[in-house]
DNA sequence: ATATATTTTTAGACAAGTCTAAAAATATAT
DNA sequence: ATATATTTTTAGACTTGTCTAAAAATATAT
């Protein structure tokens, strides 16, 4: 039985590993979890003790097989609950993260399997992230980041790498949503901002925004 | 913001008050919560400090207005989640208590209001217990306990006062369920066991069982 | 190669929630 | 009314998860 805190650590380490695919630094974890590095060291040592994390002093940490399994299970729960909130309870995609942050810790295999069935075994959550299968398989997304695209190339927005409320609200305001067809029409080399064609309109977005948008091209 | 533990204490004190309608003893709380009396004293003092419980040393505790409001809100969440699990996810009534015990601590007003609407504003949970309204109103049940009924009297089973798995499983096995029409056909004065007519059959139940069954007569 | 800056770990403290053992208050029985 | 039993509280300890401040290791720059 893992504590809520342990679960949150595993989940964030998993997320960081997905990004960088190498050992994650103590500071990186601390930043993600809004704690101090010293707290992270304490927790990492405990998780290492429990065989969930592979840790060598000063060398960063990575999940063990067991730790990764646990992490994926939590991610599965998180994304299924988000899907439930949006598909069944009519929440907007920018309103569900914090609630799912709590729901993901409810422990009951049966519950999550039933929820999965009730939702019709969805493949992606409201932010376009793949929902892990019960056996731990996760569809490997290899979508193209908007910043890596050239002028006149286009694709469908399938994934949003930032689930912060402020960011999602920005997208809502600009009327940018998962499923939209986006075409790059201009790139400003000075600040890497870009002009895109979306829903019959032209929009200018900063590099900071583009970094978080992934397209299926 | 209340901790999970504080919420559980408030809820159990509320339940005990409903039964006895007077101050609840430290030992009674300890028994219900599966803790030691000393732990209860510690927590009671904290809750009293926070103005949620009215406490005088050695004289037992009762909920303050504020404490009762909190308790009812938690009960509302518990019973709505139980209803969701049974009505939407096809759980049996004896499988939902432990899961609701966790879900009740998820904090989001919006979530619970949406869930309520999604379920069609149910009045009773799967065990026949009334679901408190958002404003804190709770339908006062005054059903008759089976042990208070005379031979040849009958009614509809509307409430079950014990949510332990073992007890509910017993009822499942005997095919006794909320909504069943029950008639007392014989009372054995020696041990207060009774013979009842239910679903075209005769059944003998002990006083211990009868104590937990409430009928609308 | 050395000095400086950055990252990470350790040491020591604290709050929450629990426990055991002992003391204090209250209830019960003779 | 006193002795005995029961209930409740206190004292002190332990675990979990966090923090600050200081020490140790590693990285970077000259
Ligand atoms: Mn979480
Ligand atoms: Mn998501
Ligand atoms: Mn609970
Ligand atoms: Mn119930």
PDB file of N, CA, C and O in Angstrom, chain A residues 20-94:
ATOM      1  N   UNK A  20      12.415  13.232 -20.716  1.00  0.00           N
ATOM      2  CA  UNK A  20      13.853  13.264 -20.949  1.00  0.00           C
ATOM      3  C   UNK A  20      14.442  11.886 -21.223  1.00  0.00           C
ATOM      4  O   UNK A  20      15.533  11.777 -21.741  1.00  0.00           O
ATOM      5  N   UNK A  21      13.743  10.857 -20.859  1.00  0.00           N
ATOM      6  CA  UNK A  21      14.208   9.480 -20.970  1.00  0.00           C
ATOM      7  C   UNK A  21      15.651   9.287 -20.500  1.00  0.00           C
ATOM      8  O   UNK A  21      16.467   8.718 -21.191  1.00  0.00           O
ATOM      9  N   UNK A  22      15.939   9.842 -19.326  1.00  0.00           N
ATOM     10  CA  UNK A  22      17.147   9.480 -18.579  1.00  0.00           C
ATOM     11  C   UNK A  22      16.895   9.769 -17.109  1.00  0.00           C
ATOM     12  O   UNK A  22      15.825  10.252 -16.767  1.00  0.00           O
ATOM     13  N   UNK A  23      17.869   9.480 -16.252  1.00  0.00           N
ATOM     14  CA  UNK A  23      17.672   9.712 -14.826  1.00  0.00           C
ATOM     15  C   UNK A  23      17.117  11.121 -14.590  1.00  0.00           C
ATOM     16  O   UNK A  23      17.552  12.071 -15.239  1.00  0.00           O
ATOM     17  N   UNK A  24      16.230  11.242 -13.637  1.00  0.00           N
ATOM     18  CA  UNK A  24      15.697  12.572 -13.362  1.00  0.00           C
ATOM     19  C   UNK A  24      16.392  13.124 -12.120  1.00  0.00           C
ATOM     20  O   UNK A  24      16.704  12.397 -11.183  1.00  0.00           O
ATOM     21  N   UNK A  25      16.649  14.422 -12.150  1.00  0.00           N
ATOM     22  CA  UNK A  25      17.394  15.051 -11.060  1.00  0.00           C
ATOM     23  C   UNK A  25      16.468  15.367  -9.890  1.00  0.00           C
ATOM     24  O   UNK A  25      15.263  15.558 -10.058  1.00  0.00           O
ATOM     25  N   UNK A  26      17.086  15.403  -8.731  1.00  0.00           N
ATOM     26  CA  UNK A  26      16.363  15.731  -7.510  1.00  0.00           C
ATOM     27  C   UNK A  26      15.671  17.089  -7.635  1.00  0.00           C
ATOM     28  O   UNK A  26      14.505  17.241  -7.265  1.00  0.00           O
ATOM     29  N   UNK A  27      16.375  18.038  -8.190  1.00  0.00           N
ATOM     30  CA  UNK A  27      15.791  19.371  -8.356  1.00  0.00           C
ATOM     31  C   UNK A  27      14.588  19.376  -9.290  1.00  0.00           C
ATOM     32  O   UNK A  27      13.604  20.074  -9.028  1.00  0.00           O
ATOM     33  N   UNK A  28      14.667  18.604 -10.358  1.00  0.00           N
ATOM     34  CA  UNK A  28      13.555  18.549 -11.306  1.00  0.00           C
ATOM     35  C   UNK A  28      12.298  18.040 -10.605  1.00  0.00           C
ATOM     36  O   UNK A  28      11.206  18.583 -10.780  1.00  0.00           O
ATOM     37  N   UNK A  29      12.479  17.006  -9.804  1.00  0.00           N
ATOM     38  CA  UNK A  29      11.331  16.462  -9.065  1.00  0.00           C
ATOM     39  C   UNK A  29      10.791  17.503  -8.096  1.00  0.00           C
ATOM     40  O   UNK A  29       9.586  17.733  -8.023  1.00  0.00           O
ATOM     41  N   UNK A  30      11.719  18.155  -7.397  1.00  0.00           N
ATOM     42  CA  UNK A  30      11.294  19.159  -6.416  1.00  0.00           C
ATOM     43  C   UNK A  30      10.464  20.249  -7.078  1.00  0.00           C
ATOM     44  O   UNK A  30       9.428  20.660  -6.553  1.00  0.00           O
ATOM     45  N   UNK A  31      10.908  20.683  -8.243  1.00  0.00           N
ATOM     46  CA  UNK A  31      10.184  21.738  -8.942  1.00  0.00           C
ATOM     47  C   UNK A  31       8.791  21.268  -9.333  1.00  0.00           C
ATOM     48  O   UNK A  31       7.793  21.919  -9.043  1.00  0.00           O
ATOM     49  N   UNK A  32       8.719  20.097  -9.923  1.00  0.00           N
ATOM     50  CA  UNK A  32       7.433  19.543 -10.370  1.00  0.00           C
ATOM     51  C   UNK A  32       6.462  19.368  -9.208  1.00  0.00           C
ATOM     52  O   UNK A  32       5.251  19.528  -9.354  1.00  0.00           O
ATOM     53  N   UNK A  33       6.999  18.988  -8.055  1.00  0.00           N
ATOM     54  CA  UNK A  33       6.117  18.653  -6.938  1.00  0.00           C
ATOM     55  C   UNK A  33       5.939  19.815  -5.971  1.00  0.00           C
ATOM     56  O   UNK A  33       5.283  19.662  -4.942  1.00  0.00           O
ATOM     57  N   UNK A  34       6.562  20.930  -6.279  1.00  0.00           N
ATOM     58  CA  UNK A  34       6.448  22.074  -5.384  1.00  0.00           C
ATOM     59  C   UNK A  34       6.903  21.765  -3.966  1.00  0.00           C
ATOM     60  O   UNK A  34       6.209  22.055  -2.981  1.00  0.00           O
ATOM     61  N   UNK A  35       8.061  21.115  -3.888  1.00  0.00           N
ATOM     62  CA  UNK A  35       8.657  20.851  -2.572  1.00  0.00           C
ATOM     63  C   UNK A  35      10.117  21.260  -2.622  1.00  0.00           C
ATOM     64  O   UNK A  35      10.604  21.724  -3.641  1.00  0.00           O
ATOM     65  N   UNK A  36      10.803  21.040  -1.532  1.00  0.00           N
ATOM     66  CA  UNK A  36      12.222  21.343  -1.465  1.00  0.00           C
ATOM     67  C   UNK A  36      13.020  20.107  -1.842  1.00  0.00           C
ATOM     68  O   UNK A  36      12.568  18.974  -1.631  1.00  0.00           O
ATOM     69  N   UNK A  37      14.216  20.352  -2.364  1.00  0.00           N
ATOM     70  CA  UNK A  37      15.067  19.236  -2.788  1.00  0.00           C
ATOM     71  C   UNK A  37      15.326  18.274  -1.634  1.00  0.00           C
ATOM     72  O   UNK A  37      15.390  17.054  -1.838  1.00  0.00           O
ATOM     73  N   UNK A  38      15.456  18.803  -0.440  1.00  0.00           N
ATOM     74  CA  UNK A  38      15.734  17.919   0.697  1.00  0.00           C
ATOM     75  C   UNK A  38      14.586  16.944   0.953  1.00  0.00           C
ATOM     76  O   UNK A  38      14.808  15.787   1.305  1.00  0.00           O
ATOM     77  N   UNK A  39      13.374  17.423   0.762  1.00  0.00           N
ATOM     78  CA  UNK A  39      12.211  16.538   0.929  1.00  0.00           C
ATOM     79  C   UNK A  39      12.244  15.449  -0.129  1.00  0.00           C
ATOM     80  O   UNK A  39      11.932  14.281   0.149  1.00  0.00           O
ATOM     81  N   UNK A  40      12.624  15.836  -1.327  1.00  0.00           N
ATOM     82  CA  UNK A  40      12.687  14.863  -2.415  1.00  0.00           C
ATOM     83  C   UNK A  40      13.712  13.785  -2.091  1.00  0.00           C
ATOM     84  O   UNK A  40      13.451  12.594  -2.252  1.00  0.00           O
ATOM     85  N   UNK A  41      14.886  14.212  -1.631  1.00  0.00           N
ATOM     86  CA  UNK A  41      15.907  13.225  -1.276  1.00  0.00           C
ATOM     87  C   UNK A  41      15.357  12.221  -0.264  1.00  0.00           C
ATOM     88  O   UNK A  41      15.504  11.011  -0.422  1.00  0.00           O
ATOM     89  N   UNK A  42      14.695  12.738   0.771  1.00  0.00           N
ATOM     90  CA  UNK A  42      14.103  11.841   1.773  1.00  0.00           C
ATOM     91  C   UNK A  42      13.175  10.820   1.114  1.00  0.00           C
ATOM     92  O   UNK A  42      13.265   9.621   1.369  1.00  0.00           O
ATOM     93  N   UNK A  43      12.288  11.313   0.273  1.00  0.00           N
ATOM     94  CA  UNK A  43      11.285  10.422  -0.322  1.00  0.00           C
ATOM     95  C   UNK A  43      11.923   9.438  -1.283  1.00  0.00           C
ATOM     96  O   UNK A  43      11.612   8.248  -1.281  1.00  0.00           O
ATOM     97  N   UNK A  44      12.862   9.936  -2.092  1.00  0.00           N
ATOM     98  CA  UNK A  44      13.556   9.074  -3.043  1.00  0.00           C
ATOM     99  C   UNK A  44      14.228   7.917  -2.316  1.00  0.00           C
ATOM    100  O   UNK A  44      14.189   6.769  -2.753  1.00  0.00           O
ATOM    101  N   UNK A  45      14.823   8.235  -1.176  1.00  0.00           N
ATOM    102  CA  UNK A  45      15.513   7.184  -0.417  1.00  0.00           C
ATOM    103  C   UNK A  45      14.526   6.147   0.100  1.00  0.00           C
ATOM    104  O   UNK A  45      14.805   4.953   0.117  1.00  0.00           O
ATOM    105  N   UNK A  46      13.358   6.638   0.479  1.00  0.00           N
ATOM    106  CA  UNK A  46      12.350   5.683   0.943  1.00  0.00           C
ATOM    107  C   UNK A  46      11.861   4.811  -0.216  1.00  0.00           C
ATOM    108  O   UNK A  46      11.736   3.585  -0.079  1.00  0.00           O
ATOM    109  N   UNK A  47      11.593   5.440  -1.357  1.00  0.00           N
ATOM    110  CA  UNK A  47      11.099   4.691  -2.514  1.00  0.00           C
ATOM    111  C   UNK A  47      12.160   3.708  -3.003  1.00  0.00           C
ATOM    112  O   UNK A  47      11.844   2.593  -3.435  1.00  0.00           O
ATOM    113  N   UNK A  48      13.426   4.122  -2.911  1.00  0.00           N
ATOM    114  CA  UNK A  48      14.519   3.248  -3.289  1.00  0.00           C
ATOM    115  C   UNK A  48      14.556   2.037  -2.351  1.00  0.00           C
ATOM    116  O   UNK A  48      14.674   0.891  -2.773  1.00  0.00           O
ATOM    117  N   UNK A  49      14.425   2.315  -1.074  1.00  0.00           N
ATOM    118  CA  UNK A  49      14.339   1.291  -0.035  1.00  0.00           C
ATOM    119  C   UNK A  49      13.258   0.254  -0.374  1.00  0.00           C
ATOM    120  O   UNK A  49      13.436  -0.941  -0.215  1.00  0.00           O
ATOM    121  N   UNK A  50      12.134   0.756  -0.880  1.00  0.00           N
ATOM    122  CA  UNK A  50      11.000  -0.113  -1.195  1.00  0.00           C
ATOM    123  C   UNK A  50      11.126  -0.760  -2.571  1.00  0.00           C
ATOM    124  O   UNK A  50      10.220  -1.464  -3.019  1.00  0.00           O
ATOM    125  N   UNK A  51      12.222  -0.452  -3.258  1.00  0.00           N
ATOM    126  CA  UNK A  51      12.433  -1.076  -4.565  1.00  0.00           C
ATOM    127  C   UNK A  51      11.604  -0.484  -5.686  1.00  0.00           C
ATOM    128  O   UNK A  51      11.398  -1.109  -6.724  1.00  0.00           O
ATOM    129  N   UNK A  52      11.124   0.741  -5.505  1.00  0.00           N
ATOM    130  CA  UNK A  52      10.297   1.348  -6.539  1.00  0.00           C
ATOM    131  C   UNK A  52      11.111   2.293  -7.431  1.00  0.00           C
ATOM    132  O   UNK A  52      10.687   2.625  -8.532  1.00  0.00           O
ATOM    133  N   UNK A  53      12.267   2.694  -6.916  1.00  0.00           N
ATOM    134  CA  UNK A  53      13.094   3.653  -7.635  1.00  0.00           C
ATOM    135  C   UNK A  53      14.539   3.177  -7.564  1.00  0.00           C
ATOM    136  O   UNK A  53      14.957   2.603  -6.561  1.00  0.00           O
ATOM    137  N   UNK A  54      15.271   3.363  -8.643  1.00  0.00           N
ATOM    138  CA  UNK A  54      16.699   3.039  -8.639  1.00  0.00           C
ATOM    139  C   UNK A  54      17.447   4.343  -8.424  1.00  0.00           C
ATOM    140  O   UNK A  54      17.304   5.278  -9.205  1.00  0.00           O
ATOM    141  N   UNK A  55      18.225   4.364  -7.361  1.00  0.00           N
ATOM    142  CA  UNK A  55      18.806   5.629  -6.928  1.00  0.00           C
ATOM    143  C   UNK A  55      20.254   5.464  -6.536  1.00  0.00           C
ATOM    144  O   UNK A  55      20.600   4.540  -5.789  1.00  0.00           O
ATOM    145  N   UNK A  56      21.103   6.315  -7.100  1.00  0.00           N
ATOM    146  CA  UNK A  56      22.481   6.368  -6.617  1.00  0.00           C
ATOM    147  C   UNK A  56      22.770   7.815  -6.246  1.00  0.00           C
ATOM    148  O   UNK A  56      22.596   8.728  -7.048  1.00  0.00           O
ATOM    149  N   UNK A  57      23.231   7.990  -5.024  1.00  0.00           N
ATOM    150  CA  UNK A  57      23.511   9.314  -4.476  1.00  0.00           C
ATOM    151  C   UNK A  57      24.126  10.260  -5.499  1.00  0.00           C
ATOM    152  O   UNK A  57      25.135   9.922  -6.129  1.00  0.00           O
ATOM    153  N   UNK A  58      23.578  11.417  -5.621  1.00  0.00           N
ATOM    154  CA  UNK A  58      24.073  12.482  -6.501  1.00  0.00           C
ATOM    155  C   UNK A  58      23.887  12.175  -7.983  1.00  0.00           C
ATOM    156  O   UNK A  58      24.202  13.003  -8.822  1.00  0.00           O
ATOM    157  N   UNK A  59      23.365  10.956  -8.313  1.00  0.00           N
ATOM    158  CA  UNK A  59      23.270  10.580  -9.719  1.00  0.00           C
ATOM    159  C   UNK A  59      21.849  10.600 -10.264  1.00  0.00           C
ATOM    160  O   UNK A  59      21.618  10.145 -11.384  1.00  0.00           O
ATOM    161  N   UNK A  60      20.914  11.092  -9.466  1.00  0.00           N
ATOM    162  CA  UNK A  60      19.536  11.102  -9.948  1.00  0.00           C
ATOM    163  C   UNK A  60      18.831   9.775  -9.759  1.00  0.00           C
ATOM    164  O   UNK A  60      19.430   8.805  -9.277  1.00  0.00           O
ATOM    165  N   UNK A  61      17.560   9.710 -10.123  1.00  0.00           N
ATOM    166  CA  UNK A  61      16.741   8.526  -9.877  1.00  0.00           C
ATOM    167  C   UNK A  61      16.014   8.123 -11.144  1.00  0.00           C
ATOM    168  O   UNK A  61      15.748   8.942 -12.009  1.00  0.00           O
ATOM    169  N   UNK A  62      15.703   6.832 -11.208  1.00  0.00           N
ATOM    170  CA  UNK A  62      14.768   6.387 -12.238  1.00  0.00           C
ATOM    171  C   UNK A  62      13.883   5.297 -11.655  1.00  0.00           C
ATOM    172  O   UNK A  62      14.236   4.663 -10.653  1.00  0.00           O
ATOM    173  N   UNK A  63      12.729   5.095 -12.265  1.00  0.00           N
ATOM    174  CA  UNK A  63      11.786   4.108 -11.749  1.00  0.00           C
ATOM    175  C   UNK A  63      12.301   2.697 -11.987  1.00  0.00           C
ATOM    176  O   UNK A  63      12.902   2.418 -13.029  1.00  0.00           O
ATOM    177  N   UNK A  64      12.086   1.809 -11.047  1.00  0.00           N
ATOM    178  CA  UNK A  64      12.322   0.386 -11.274  1.00  0.00           C
ATOM    179  C   UNK A  64      11.140  -0.157 -12.069  1.00  0.00           C
ATOM    180  O   UNK A  64      10.154   0.545 -12.284  1.00  0.00           O
ATOM    181  N   UNK A  65      11.214  -1.398 -12.473  1.00  0.00           N
ATOM    182  CA  UNK A  65      10.097  -2.028 -13.189  1.00  0.00           C
ATOM    183  C   UNK A  65       8.829  -1.918 -12.337  1.00  0.00           C
ATOM    184  O   UNK A  65       7.785  -1.466 -12.802  1.00  0.00           O
ATOM    185  N   UNK A  66       8.977  -2.291 -11.079  1.00  0.00           N
ATOM    186  CA  UNK A  66       7.830  -2.248 -10.157  1.00  0.00           C
ATOM    187  C   UNK A  66       7.305  -0.821 -10.002  1.00  0.00           C
ATOM    188  O   UNK A  66       6.091  -0.587 -10.000  1.00  0.00           O
ATOM    189  N   UNK A  67       8.231   0.113  -9.872  1.00  0.00           N
ATOM    190  CA  UNK A  67       7.822   1.504  -9.712  1.00  0.00           C
ATOM    191  C   UNK A  67       7.099   2.034 -10.941  1.00  0.00           C
ATOM    192  O   UNK A  67       6.110   2.758 -10.827  1.00  0.00           O
ATOM    193  N   UNK A  68       7.604   1.641 -12.094  1.00  0.00           N
ATOM    194  CA  UNK A  68       6.960   2.082 -13.335  1.00  0.00           C
ATOM    195  C   UNK A  68       5.547   1.513 -13.438  1.00  0.00           C
ATOM    196  O   UNK A  68       4.611   2.211 -13.847  1.00  0.00           O
ATOM    197  N   UNK A  69       5.388   0.255 -13.058  1.00  0.00           N
ATOM    198  CA  UNK A  69       4.051  -0.350 -13.088  1.00  0.00           C
ATOM    199  C   UNK A  69       3.068   0.448 -12.224  1.00  0.00           C
ATOM    200  O   UNK A  69       1.951   0.747 -12.636  1.00  0.00           O
ATOM    201  N   UNK A  70       3.529   0.764 -11.025  1.00  0.00           N
ATOM    202  CA  UNK A  70       2.683   1.540 -10.119  1.00  0.00           C
ATOM    203  C   UNK A  70       2.341   2.890 -10.730  1.00  0.00           C
ATOM    204  O   UNK A  70       1.188   3.328 -10.702  1.00  0.00           O
ATOM    205  N   UNK A  71       3.350   3.543 -11.265  1.00  0.00           N
ATOM    206  CA  UNK A  71       3.147   4.875 -11.832  1.00  0.00           C
ATOM    207  C   UNK A  71       2.122   4.831 -12.960  1.00  0.00           C
ATOM    208  O   UNK A  71       1.201   5.654 -13.019  1.00  0.00           O
ATOM    209  N   UNK A  72       2.276   3.853 -13.833  1.00  0.00           N
ATOM    210  CA  UNK A  72       1.360   3.750 -14.970  1.00  0.00           C
ATOM    211  C   UNK A  72      -0.068   3.500 -14.480  1.00  0.00           C
ATOM    212  O   UNK A  72      -1.033   4.050 -15.024  1.00  0.00           O
ATOM    213  N   UNK A  73      -0.193   2.696 -13.429  1.00  0.00           N
ATOM    214  CA  UNK A  73      -1.529   2.418 -12.893  1.00  0.00           C
ATOM    215  C   UNK A  73      -2.183   3.705 -12.398  1.00  0.00           C
ATOM    216  O   UNK A  73      -3.389   3.918 -12.573  1.00  0.00           O
ATOM    217  N   UNK A  74      -1.377   4.573 -11.791  1.00  0.00           N
ATOM    218  CA  UNK A  74      -1.928   5.828 -11.283  1.00  0.00           C
ATOM    219  C   UNK A  74      -2.301   6.752 -12.442  1.00  0.00           C
ATOM    220  O   UNK A  74      -3.355   7.388 -12.434  1.00  0.00           O
ATOM    221  N   UNK A  75      -1.443   6.793 -13.441  1.00  0.00           N
ATOM    222  CA  UNK A  75      -1.736   7.603 -14.629  1.00  0.00           C
ATOM    223  C   UNK A  75      -3.037   7.111 -15.278  1.00  0.00           C
ATOM    224  O   UNK A  75      -3.887   7.907 -15.690  1.00  0.00           O
ATOM    225  N   UNK A  76      -3.181   5.794 -15.334  1.00  0.00           N
ATOM    226  CA  UNK A  76      -4.420   5.227 -15.903  1.00  0.00           C
ATOM    227  C   UNK A  76      -5.647   5.745 -15.147  1.00  0.00           C
ATOM    228  O   UNK A  76      -6.627   6.197 -15.739  1.00  0.00           O
ATOM    229  N   UNK A  77      -5.557   5.691 -13.834  1.00  0.00           N
ATOM    230  CA  UNK A  77      -6.687   6.150 -13.029  1.00  0.00           C
ATOM    231  C   UNK A  77      -6.947   7.636 -13.260  1.00  0.00           C
ATOM    232  O   UNK A  77      -8.092   8.056 -13.463  1.00  0.00           O
ATOM    233  N   UNK A  78      -5.871   8.407 -13.234  1.00  0.00           N
ATOM    234  CA  UNK A  78      -6.003   9.854 -13.446  1.00  0.00           C
ATOM    235  C   UNK A  78      -6.736  10.159 -14.749  1.00  0.00           C
ATOM    236  O   UNK A  78      -7.690  10.935 -14.772  1.00  0.00           O
ATOM    237  N   UNK A  79      -6.314   9.513 -15.819  1.00  0.00           N
ATOM    238  CA  UNK A  79      -6.860   9.840 -17.138  1.00  0.00           C
ATOM    239  C   UNK A  79      -8.274   9.305 -17.315  1.00  0.00           C
ATOM    240  O   UNK A  79      -9.104   9.937 -17.987  1.00  0.00           O
ATOM    241  N   UNK A  80      -8.561   8.159 -16.712  1.00  0.00           N
ATOM    242  CA  UNK A  80      -9.941   7.652 -16.790  1.00  0.00           C
ATOM    243  C   UNK A  80     -10.890   8.580 -16.041  1.00  0.00           C
ATOM    244  O   UNK A  80     -11.983   8.895 -16.510  1.00  0.00           O
ATOM    245  N   UNK A  81     -10.473   9.026 -14.869  1.00  0.00           N
ATOM    246  CA  UNK A  81     -11.338   9.934 -14.113  1.00  0.00           C
ATOM    247  C   UNK A  81     -11.546  11.239 -14.862  1.00  0.00           C
ATOM    248  O   UNK A  81     -12.659  11.783 -14.905  1.00  0.00           O
ATOM    249  N   UNK A  82     -10.479  11.753 -15.480  1.00  0.00           N
ATOM    250  CA  UNK A  82     -10.644  12.978 -16.262  1.00  0.00           C
ATOM    251  C   UNK A  82     -11.661  12.768 -17.378  1.00  0.00           C
ATOM    252  O   UNK A  82     -12.509  13.637 -17.643  1.00  0.00           O
ATOM    253  N   UNK A  83     -11.564  11.620 -18.014  1.00  0.00           N
ATOM    254  CA  UNK A  83     -12.495  11.318 -19.098  1.00  0.00           C
ATOM    255  C   UNK A  83     -13.927  11.240 -18.581  1.00  0.00           C
ATOM    256  O   UNK A  83     -14.859  11.776 -19.181  1.00  0.00           O
ATOM    257  N   UNK A  84     -14.079  10.610 -17.431  1.00  0.00           N
ATOM    258  CA  UNK A  84     -15.413  10.546 -16.806  1.00  0.00           C
ATOM    259  C   UNK A  84     -15.967  11.941 -16.540  1.00  0.00           C
ATOM    260  O   UNK A  84     -17.120  12.243 -16.875  1.00  0.00           O
ATOM    261  N   UNK A  85     -15.133  12.786 -15.970  1.00  0.00           N
ATOM    262  CA  UNK A  85     -15.594  14.131 -15.597  1.00  0.00           C
ATOM    263  C   UNK A  85     -16.041  14.921 -16.830  1.00  0.00           C
ATOM    264  O   UNK A  85     -17.062  15.613 -16.802  1.00  0.00           O
ATOM    265  N   UNK A  86     -15.286  14.785 -17.914  1.00  0.00           N
ATOM    266  CA  UNK A  86     -15.635  15.538 -19.117  1.00  0.00           C
ATOM    267  C   UNK A  86     -16.800  14.880 -19.874  1.00  0.00           C
ATOM    268  O   UNK A  86     -17.767  15.539 -20.232  1.00  0.00           O
ATOM    269  N   UNK A  87     -16.705  13.564 -20.064  1.00  0.00           N
ATOM    270  CA  UNK A  87     -17.710  12.900 -20.908  1.00  0.00           C
ATOM    271  C   UNK A  87     -19.050  12.703 -20.216  1.00  0.00           C
ATOM    272  O   UNK A  87     -20.086  12.723 -20.856  1.00  0.00           O
ATOM    273  N   UNK A  88     -19.011  12.482 -18.915  1.00  0.00           N
ATOM    274  CA  UNK A  88     -20.272  12.169 -18.228  1.00  0.00           C
ATOM    275  C   UNK A  88     -20.810  13.326 -17.399  1.00  0.00           C
ATOM    276  O   UNK A  88     -22.005  13.523 -17.292  1.00  0.00           O
ATOM    277  N   UNK A  89     -19.902  14.066 -16.759  1.00  0.00           N
ATOM    278  CA  UNK A  89     -20.382  15.133 -15.872  1.00  0.00           C
ATOM    279  C   UNK A  89     -20.249  16.524 -16.491  1.00  0.00           C
ATOM    280  O   UNK A  89     -20.449  17.531 -15.816  1.00  0.00           O
ATOM    281  N   UNK A  90     -19.917  16.569 -17.776  1.00  0.00           N
ATOM    282  CA  UNK A  90     -19.904  17.835 -18.509  1.00  0.00           C
ATOM    283  C   UNK A  90     -18.941  18.893 -17.974  1.00  0.00           C
ATOM    284  O   UNK A  90     -19.212  20.098 -18.095  1.00  0.00           O
ATOM    285  N   UNK A  91     -17.843  18.439 -17.405  1.00  0.00           N
ATOM    286  CA  UNK A  91     -16.803  19.414 -17.046  1.00  0.00           C
ATOM    287  C   UNK A  91     -16.067  19.831 -18.315  1.00  0.00           C
ATOM    288  O   UNK A  91     -16.077  19.102 -19.316  1.00  0.00           O
ATOM    289  N   UNK A  92     -15.424  21.002 -18.255  1.00  0.00           N
ATOM    290  CA  UNK A  92     -14.554  21.414 -19.347  1.00  0.00           C
ATOM    291  C   UNK A  92     -13.155  20.867 -19.095  1.00  0.00           C
ATOM    292  O   UNK A  92     -12.784  20.613 -17.949  1.00  0.00           O
ATOM    293  N   UNK A  93     -12.392  20.731 -20.141  1.00  0.00           N
ATOM    294  CA  UNK A  93     -11.080  20.076 -20.000  1.00  0.00           C
ATOM    295  C   UNK A  93     -10.117  20.810 -19.084  1.00  0.00           C
ATOM    296  O   UNK A  93      -9.166  20.236 -18.587  1.00  0.00           O
ATOM    297  N   UNK A  94     -10.368  22.085 -18.851  1.00  0.00           N
ATOM    298  CA  UNK A  94      -9.467  22.816 -17.957  1.00  0.00           C
ATOM    299  C   UNK A  94      -9.918  22.752 -16.502  1.00  0.00           C
ATOM    300  O   UNK A  94      -9.310  23.353 -15.641  1.00  0.00           O
TER     301      UNK A  94
END
